[in-house]
């Protein structure tokens, strides 16, 4: 017997998470200098890390011989004060992705259903399938925004989780605070809303998800230090939820999952409001620039508000992706999300954005200008 026959039956057929191609891999594949490549594929912060966070992480390396403080006492205290909740409302994890896995451990098994959009960030589906539960996928609307009425209609007595990334990935579309209020108010009592707001800080009108927790709604808000704080490589995220839920999540959380430098970086970065402001502004400008310039090239960007942009390139999408790599720009194919004619572009620095637009113009031509 081979290993595949010995593992749990639910593992077969689970899609593998495909990350953006690292610079080193593309450089090796194409025989290019890593420094000549711009990675605009993984929704990372092109300006780097919060300087406060980075300084704290470096200083914390002196304590690398010790186990981390497993309860994240100081980070929870800081976040609780900022959010107006108690530390018992919080769970700190190694990236926000981990929260989805922990919720899977808690709630999912064969016979259980998870409602989500098709497509949405793939971890929701991966975790559902890993646990032998059933993803109930609701198609996006014509404009690629999420169909909230459709999601509500898909809930059955077997539903335990509704996974709702907002902004959604890979589309970047957002749900208005009013629409979200209505959605949360309509959820039945046997369902937990997993509200994934990894990109919240890039929005102009940010829903107050903590409000739902304070109202006693079954909402787990997932947040991360990976995106605007620029700490993706250190892996810190957190959940805001009711204390009973937080204690349950903590019960399945592996001990010491968040490292010493990661905890220190997040604690310092949480106060780096100047950094968040600067990155928000740079991203908004970069996003508007890409939307305008790519539209002028006759391409169709999807209306959204994140640090990335989904663009309809048409039947040549795959070929354009390959050509862009050769021109030094790594972006993201999204055929695995059922969008073979689209590509996803992470907003870069202004120089990267301008370079990418010029490279795309060189491939698709400027005749439509
Ligand atoms: C919607 C969404 N949620 C969560 C994550 C994962 O973030 P983290 O680095 O906090 O695990 C991502 C990363 O790309 C994402 O797009």
Short mmCIF file of C-alpha atoms and ligand atoms in Angstrom, two decimals:
data_model
loop_
_atom_site.label_atom_id
_atom_site.label_comp_id
_atom_site.label_asym_id
_atom_site.label_seq_id
_atom_site.Cartn_x
_atom_site.Cartn_y
_atom_site.Cartn_z
CA UNK A 1 0.00 0.00 0.00
CA UNK A 2 1.23 3.48 -0.69
CA UNK A 3 0.88 6.50 1.57
CA UNK A 4 -1.94 8.00 -0.49
CA UNK A 5 -4.04 4.91 0.24
CA UNK A 6 -3.32 5.17 3.96
CA UNK A 7 -4.21 8.82 4.60
CA UNK A 8 -7.73 10.00 5.49
CA UNK A 9 -10.05 9.69 2.45
CA UNK A 10 -10.86 13.41 2.63
CA UNK A 11 -7.30 14.30 1.57
CA UNK A 12 -7.68 12.94 -1.98
CA UNK A 13 -8.56 15.62 -4.49
CA UNK A 14 -7.90 18.59 -2.19
CA UNK A 15 -6.45 21.39 -4.34
CA UNK A 16 -2.93 22.43 -3.47
CA UNK A 17 -2.38 26.08 -2.58
CA UNK A 18 -0.41 27.69 -5.43
CA UNK A 19 1.56 30.70 -4.20
CA UNK A 20 2.91 33.50 -6.40
CA UNK A 21 6.18 32.48 -8.06
CA UNK A 22 9.17 33.60 -5.99
CA UNK A 23 11.71 35.87 -7.69
CA UNK A 24 14.50 33.29 -7.26
CA UNK A 25 12.47 30.59 -9.04
CA UNK A 26 11.61 32.76 -12.05
CA UNK A 27 15.20 34.05 -12.22
CA UNK A 28 16.48 30.47 -12.33
CA UNK A 29 13.87 29.35 -14.89
CA UNK A 30 14.57 32.22 -17.26
CA UNK A 31 18.28 32.71 -16.59
CA UNK A 32 17.66 36.27 -15.38
CA UNK A 33 19.19 38.33 -12.59
CA UNK A 34 16.87 38.29 -9.52
CA UNK A 35 17.39 42.06 -9.22
CA UNK A 36 15.87 42.55 -12.69
CA UNK A 37 12.54 41.04 -11.60
CA UNK A 38 9.58 42.72 -9.89
CA UNK A 39 7.26 40.40 -7.96
CA UNK A 40 3.71 41.69 -8.18
CA UNK A 41 2.09 38.34 -7.51
CA UNK A 42 1.48 37.76 -3.79
CA UNK A 43 -0.19 40.94 -2.53
CA UNK A 44 2.84 41.78 -0.43
CA UNK A 45 3.65 45.31 0.66
CA UNK A 46 5.92 46.82 -2.02
CA UNK A 47 7.22 49.41 0.47
CA UNK A 48 8.53 46.69 2.78
CA UNK A 49 7.85 46.19 6.50
CA UNK A 50 6.66 48.64 9.13
CA UNK A 51 10.01 50.11 10.31
CA UNK A 52 8.87 49.91 13.94
CA UNK A 53 7.93 46.26 13.48
CA UNK A 54 11.17 45.38 11.75
CA UNK A 55 13.32 47.04 14.43
CA UNK A 56 11.46 45.17 17.15
CA UNK A 57 11.81 41.85 15.31
CA UNK A 58 15.57 42.31 14.96
CA UNK A 59 15.94 43.18 18.64
CA UNK A 60 13.82 40.16 19.61
CA UNK A 61 16.23 37.78 17.85
CA UNK A 62 18.39 38.00 20.97
CA UNK A 63 15.65 35.96 22.68
CA UNK A 64 15.50 33.33 19.95
CA UNK A 65 16.72 30.64 22.34
CA UNK A 66 13.52 30.95 24.38
CA UNK A 67 10.03 29.74 23.55
CA UNK A 68 7.57 32.48 22.64
CA UNK A 69 5.06 33.77 25.20
CA UNK A 70 2.31 31.40 24.16
CA UNK A 71 -0.64 33.53 25.27
CA UNK A 72 0.54 36.60 23.29
CA UNK A 73 -0.25 38.58 26.44
CA UNK A 74 1.22 41.92 25.38
CA UNK A 75 -0.02 41.84 21.80
CA UNK A 76 -3.53 40.91 22.91
CA UNK A 77 -3.50 43.70 25.51
CA UNK A 78 -2.46 46.22 22.87
CA UNK A 79 -4.98 45.07 20.28
CA UNK A 80 -7.77 44.84 22.86
CA UNK A 81 -7.19 48.45 23.92
CA UNK A 82 -7.17 49.59 20.29
CA UNK A 83 -10.33 47.69 19.39
CA UNK A 84 -12.28 48.33 22.58
CA UNK A 85 -12.58 44.62 23.41
CA UNK A 86 -11.01 42.41 26.07
CA UNK A 87 -7.93 40.23 25.51
CA UNK A 88 -10.31 37.26 25.91
CA UNK A 89 -11.93 38.33 22.63
CA UNK A 90 -8.69 37.66 20.74
CA UNK A 91 -6.69 34.74 19.38
CA UNK A 92 -3.23 35.39 17.93
CA UNK A 93 -2.06 32.96 15.25
CA UNK A 94 0.77 32.35 12.77
CA UNK A 95 -0.81 34.36 9.98
CA UNK A 96 -4.57 34.69 9.63
CA UNK A 97 -4.65 31.63 7.38
CA UNK A 98 -4.16 29.49 10.46
CA UNK A 99 -7.49 30.66 11.86
CA UNK A 100 -9.32 29.01 8.97
CA UNK A 101 -7.52 25.73 9.69
CA UNK A 102 -8.36 25.96 13.40
CA UNK A 103 -12.02 26.64 12.62
CA UNK A 104 -11.90 23.59 10.37
CA UNK A 105 -10.64 21.51 13.31
CA UNK A 106 -13.46 22.82 15.46
CA UNK A 107 -16.46 22.74 13.16
CA UNK A 108 -15.91 20.63 10.05
CA UNK A 109 -16.51 16.95 9.41
CA UNK A 110 -18.31 14.84 6.79
CA UNK A 111 -21.93 15.97 6.54
CA UNK A 112 -21.14 19.58 7.42
CA UNK A 113 -21.40 22.36 4.83
CA UNK A 114 -19.42 25.56 4.35
CA UNK A 115 -20.96 28.31 2.24
CA UNK A 116 -18.59 30.50 0.23
CA UNK A 117 -18.35 32.37 -3.06
CA UNK A 118 -16.99 30.85 -6.26
CA UNK A 119 -14.30 31.97 -6.53
CA UNK A 120 -13.01 33.30 -3.24
CA UNK A 121 -9.68 32.92 -1.43
CA UNK A 122 -8.92 29.23 -1.82
CA UNK A 123 -7.98 28.41 1.78
CA UNK A 124 -11.69 28.31 2.69
CA UNK A 125 -12.29 25.52 0.20
CA UNK A 126 -9.04 23.69 0.98
CA UNK A 127 -9.82 23.51 4.70
CA UNK A 128 -13.40 22.43 4.02
CA UNK A 129 -12.25 19.55 1.80
CA UNK A 130 -9.38 18.54 4.13
CA UNK A 131 -11.97 17.94 6.84
CA UNK A 132 -14.27 15.93 4.58
CA UNK A 133 -16.92 18.68 4.72
CA UNK A 134 -18.77 20.03 1.69
CA UNK A 135 -18.02 23.41 0.11
CA UNK A 136 -21.26 24.97 -1.11
CA UNK A 137 -20.06 27.47 -3.68
CA UNK A 138 -22.18 30.37 -4.83
CA UNK A 139 -21.22 32.01 -8.14
CA UNK A 140 -20.17 35.65 -8.15
CA UNK A 141 -22.45 38.24 -9.70
CA UNK A 142 -21.91 39.60 -13.22
CA UNK A 143 -19.55 42.32 -11.92
CA UNK A 144 -17.61 39.63 -9.98
CA UNK A 145 -18.82 40.94 -6.61
CA UNK A 146 -20.10 38.43 -4.06
CA UNK A 147 -23.79 37.48 -4.19
CA UNK A 148 -24.84 38.00 -0.59
CA UNK A 149 -28.46 36.95 -1.20
CA UNK A 150 -27.18 33.84 -2.96
CA UNK A 151 -24.90 33.03 -0.02
CA UNK A 152 -27.80 33.37 2.42
CA UNK A 153 -30.01 31.21 0.23
CA UNK A 154 -27.33 28.49 0.18
CA UNK A 155 -27.41 28.06 3.98
CA UNK A 156 -29.03 24.81 5.12
CA UNK A 157 -29.37 23.13 8.53
CA UNK A 158 -26.01 21.42 7.72
CA UNK A 159 -24.15 24.73 7.33
CA UNK A 160 -21.75 25.59 10.15
CA UNK A 161 -19.47 28.19 8.56
CA UNK A 162 -19.93 30.93 6.00
CA UNK A 163 -16.51 32.01 4.72
CA UNK A 164 -16.57 35.59 3.49
CA UNK A 165 -13.33 37.31 2.45
CA UNK A 166 -13.90 41.07 2.11
CA UNK A 167 -12.17 42.41 0.04
CA UNK A 168 -12.42 39.13 -1.79
CA UNK A 169 -9.33 37.57 -3.32
CA UNK A 170 -8.67 37.21 -6.28
CA UNK A 171 -11.29 39.77 -7.35
CA UNK A 172 -10.61 42.66 -4.93
CA UNK A 173 -14.33 43.49 -4.73
CA UNK A 174 -15.71 44.85 -1.46
CA UNK A 175 -18.97 44.61 0.46
CA UNK A 176 -20.37 47.91 1.73
CA UNK A 177 -20.76 48.30 5.52
CA UNK A 178 -24.54 48.60 5.07
CA UNK A 179 -24.77 45.44 2.96
CA UNK A 180 -22.66 43.59 5.51
CA UNK A 181 -24.90 44.76 8.38
CA UNK A 182 -27.90 43.34 6.55
CA UNK A 183 -26.08 40.09 5.79
CA UNK A 184 -24.98 39.55 9.39
CA UNK A 185 -28.49 40.32 10.68
CA UNK A 186 -29.91 37.65 8.35
CA UNK A 187 -27.62 34.80 9.44
CA UNK A 188 -29.30 31.96 11.33
CA UNK A 189 -28.09 31.10 14.82
CA UNK A 190 -26.45 27.78 13.87
CA UNK A 191 -23.98 29.47 11.49
CA UNK A 192 -20.62 31.14 12.23
CA UNK A 193 -19.54 33.90 9.86
CA UNK A 194 -15.80 33.74 9.15
CA UNK A 195 -15.19 37.30 8.01
CA UNK A 196 -11.72 37.46 6.44
CA UNK A 197 -10.58 41.06 6.27
CA UNK A 198 -6.90 40.59 5.39
CA UNK A 199 -6.99 43.68 3.15
CA UNK A 200 -9.26 45.89 5.29
CA UNK A 201 -6.75 48.69 5.77
CA UNK A 202 -6.63 49.38 2.04
CA UNK A 203 -10.33 50.24 1.88
CA UNK A 204 -11.87 53.69 2.01
CA UNK A 205 -15.04 52.65 3.86
CA UNK A 206 -14.12 49.91 6.33
CA UNK A 207 -16.91 47.83 7.92
CA UNK A 208 -16.84 47.67 11.72
CA UNK A 209 -16.67 43.91 12.20
CA UNK A 210 -15.82 44.26 15.92
CA UNK A 211 -19.27 45.77 16.37
CA UNK A 212 -20.82 42.41 15.49
CA UNK A 213 -18.70 40.62 18.08
CA UNK A 214 -19.75 43.16 20.73
CA UNK A 215 -23.39 42.57 19.74
CA UNK A 216 -22.93 38.87 20.43
CA UNK A 217 -23.25 37.81 16.79
CA UNK A 218 -21.53 34.58 15.73
CA UNK A 219 -18.80 36.36 13.79
CA UNK A 220 -15.09 35.57 13.73
CA UNK A 221 -13.21 38.52 12.22
CA UNK A 222 -9.82 37.51 10.80
CA UNK A 223 -7.09 40.13 10.49
CA UNK A 224 -3.44 40.03 9.58
CA UNK A 225 -0.09 41.78 9.89
CA UNK A 226 0.93 40.30 6.51
CA UNK A 227 -0.45 42.96 4.22
CA UNK A 228 -0.37 46.66 5.09
CA UNK A 229 2.04 46.10 8.02
CA UNK A 230 4.40 44.28 5.65
CA UNK A 231 5.15 41.33 7.94
CA UNK A 232 4.02 38.44 5.70
CA UNK A 233 7.31 36.60 6.20
CA UNK A 234 6.99 36.64 9.97
CA UNK A 235 3.44 35.19 10.06
CA UNK A 236 1.13 36.95 12.52
CA UNK A 237 -2.63 37.26 12.34
CA UNK A 238 -5.47 37.36 14.84
CA UNK A 239 -9.14 36.64 15.28
CA UNK A 240 -11.66 38.88 17.03
CA UNK A 241 -14.63 36.93 18.36
CA UNK A 242 -16.64 36.16 21.48
CA UNK A 243 -14.58 34.85 24.44
CA UNK A 244 -16.21 31.40 24.28
CA UNK A 245 -15.23 31.10 20.61
CA UNK A 246 -11.71 32.43 21.26
CA UNK A 247 -11.17 29.85 24.01
CA UNK A 248 -12.31 27.08 21.66
CA UNK A 249 -9.96 28.24 18.90
CA UNK A 250 -7.11 28.39 21.41
CA UNK A 251 -7.83 24.80 22.41
CA UNK A 252 -6.90 23.54 18.92
CA UNK A 253 -4.09 26.04 18.30
CA UNK A 254 -0.64 24.40 18.29
CA UNK A 255 1.51 25.68 21.14
CA UNK A 256 4.16 28.31 20.33
CA UNK A 257 2.86 28.79 16.78
CA UNK A 258 3.74 32.51 16.70
CA UNK A 259 7.48 33.06 16.95
CA UNK A 260 9.35 35.46 19.26
CA UNK A 261 10.28 37.96 16.50
CA UNK A 262 6.80 37.75 15.00
CA UNK A 263 5.13 38.66 18.30
CA UNK A 264 7.58 41.51 18.90
CA UNK A 265 7.14 42.85 15.36
CA UNK A 266 3.35 42.82 15.55
CA UNK A 267 3.36 44.52 18.95
CA UNK A 268 5.47 47.39 17.62
CA UNK A 269 3.80 47.55 14.20
CA UNK A 270 0.34 47.82 15.79
CA UNK A 271 1.36 51.35 16.85
CA UNK A 272 2.84 52.29 13.48
CA UNK A 273 -0.06 54.43 12.31
CA UNK A 274 2.24 56.61 10.17
CA UNK A 275 3.26 53.52 8.22
CA UNK A 276 -0.32 52.39 7.69
CA UNK A 277 -1.29 55.86 6.49
CA UNK A 278 1.66 56.06 4.11
CA UNK A 279 0.99 52.59 2.65
CA UNK A 280 -2.74 53.25 2.30
CA UNK A 281 -2.05 56.42 0.31
CA UNK A 282 0.64 54.86 -1.89
CA UNK A 283 -1.60 51.88 -2.61
CA UNK A 284 -4.66 53.99 -3.42
CA UNK A 285 -2.58 56.03 -5.88
CA UNK A 286 -1.00 52.94 -7.42
CA UNK A 287 -4.36 51.18 -7.74
CA UNK A 288 -5.99 54.20 -9.39
CA UNK A 289 -3.03 54.51 -11.75
CA UNK A 290 -3.20 50.85 -12.80
CA UNK A 291 -6.98 51.00 -13.22
CA UNK A 292 -6.75 54.08 -15.42
CA UNK A 293 -3.78 53.05 -17.54
CA UNK A 294 -4.90 49.46 -18.08
CA UNK A 295 -8.40 50.62 -19.01
CA UNK A 296 -6.80 52.99 -21.53
CA UNK A 297 -5.11 49.96 -23.08
CA UNK A 298 -8.54 48.42 -23.66
CA UNK A 299 -8.23 45.96 -20.78
CA UNK A 300 -10.97 45.51 -18.19
CA UNK A 301 -9.96 45.92 -14.54
CA UNK A 302 -12.46 44.71 -11.94
CA UNK A 303 -13.68 47.46 -9.58
CA UNK A 304 -12.22 46.79 -6.16
CA UNK A 305 -10.30 48.16 -3.21
CA UNK A 306 -7.35 46.08 -2.14
CA UNK A 307 -3.61 46.04 -2.77
CA UNK A 308 -4.15 44.11 -5.98
CA UNK A 309 -6.18 44.38 -9.14
CA UNK A 310 -7.91 41.67 -11.16
CA UNK A 311 -7.81 42.44 -14.86
CA UNK A 312 -9.59 40.80 -17.77
CA UNK A 313 -6.97 40.28 -20.50
CA UNK A 314 -9.04 37.94 -22.70
CA UNK A 315 -7.97 34.67 -24.35
CA UNK A 316 -4.30 35.79 -24.48
CA UNK A 317 -4.02 36.03 -20.68
CA UNK A 318 -1.73 33.03 -20.23
CA UNK A 319 0.58 34.07 -23.04
CA UNK A 320 0.72 37.65 -21.71
CA UNK A 321 1.64 36.30 -18.26
CA UNK A 322 4.57 34.37 -19.80
CA UNK A 323 5.73 37.38 -21.82
CA UNK A 324 5.58 39.64 -18.79
CA UNK A 325 7.84 37.27 -16.88
CA UNK A 326 10.41 37.59 -19.63
CA UNK A 327 10.11 41.36 -19.35
CA UNK A 328 10.81 41.12 -15.61
CA UNK A 329 7.29 41.27 -14.10
CA UNK A 330 5.88 38.36 -12.13
CA UNK A 331 2.10 38.66 -11.80
CA UNK A 332 -0.48 35.98 -10.99
CA UNK A 333 -2.50 33.69 -13.24
CA UNK A 334 -5.90 32.89 -11.73
CA UNK A 335 -7.03 30.03 -13.95
CA UNK A 336 -7.05 27.87 -10.79
CA UNK A 337 -9.82 30.19 -9.56
CA UNK A 338 -11.83 29.54 -12.74
CA UNK A 339 -10.73 32.82 -14.30
CA UNK A 340 -8.48 31.76 -17.22
CA UNK A 341 -8.87 35.08 -19.06
CA UNK A 342 -7.90 37.21 -16.05
CA UNK A 343 -4.58 37.99 -14.38
CA UNK A 344 -4.12 39.42 -10.88
CA UNK A 345 -1.65 42.23 -10.35
CA UNK A 346 -0.37 43.24 -6.90
CA UNK A 347 0.03 47.01 -6.69
CA UNK A 348 3.77 47.78 -6.70
CA UNK A 349 5.90 50.84 -6.13
CA UNK A 350 5.17 53.70 -8.53
CA UNK A 351 8.23 52.69 -10.61
CA UNK A 352 7.07 49.06 -10.75
CA UNK A 353 3.52 50.09 -11.70
CA UNK A 354 4.78 52.34 -14.50
CA UNK A 355 7.17 49.65 -15.72
CA UNK A 356 4.43 47.05 -15.75
CA UNK A 357 2.02 49.29 -17.67
CA UNK A 358 4.72 49.98 -20.26
CA UNK A 359 5.48 46.25 -20.55
CA UNK A 360 1.78 45.40 -20.97
CA UNK A 361 1.38 48.19 -23.54
CA UNK A 362 4.31 46.69 -25.44
CA UNK A 363 2.51 43.34 -25.57
CA UNK A 364 -1.14 44.29 -26.16
CA UNK A 365 -0.39 47.37 -28.29
CA UNK A 366 -1.60 50.89 -27.75
CA UNK A 367 -4.07 51.03 -30.64
CA UNK A 368 -7.08 51.41 -28.35
CA UNK A 369 -5.68 54.59 -26.78
C1 LIG B 1 -8.24 36.86 1.63
C2 LIG B 1 -7.00 36.42 2.30
N1 LIG B 1 -7.06 35.97 3.55
C3 LIG B 1 -5.96 35.54 4.21
C4 LIG B 1 -4.73 35.56 3.59
C5 LIG B 1 -3.56 34.99 4.33
O1 LIG B 1 -2.96 35.89 5.10
P1 LIG B 1 -1.93 35.52 6.24
O2 LIG B 1 -0.59 35.88 5.70
O3 LIG B 1 -2.35 36.39 7.37
O4 LIG B 1 -2.03 34.07 6.58
C6 LIG B 1 -4.60 36.02 2.30
C7 LIG B 1 -3.27 36.04 1.66
O5 LIG B 1 -3.05 36.27 0.53
C8 LIG B 1 -5.76 36.45 1.63
O6 LIG B 1 -5.71 36.87 0.37
#
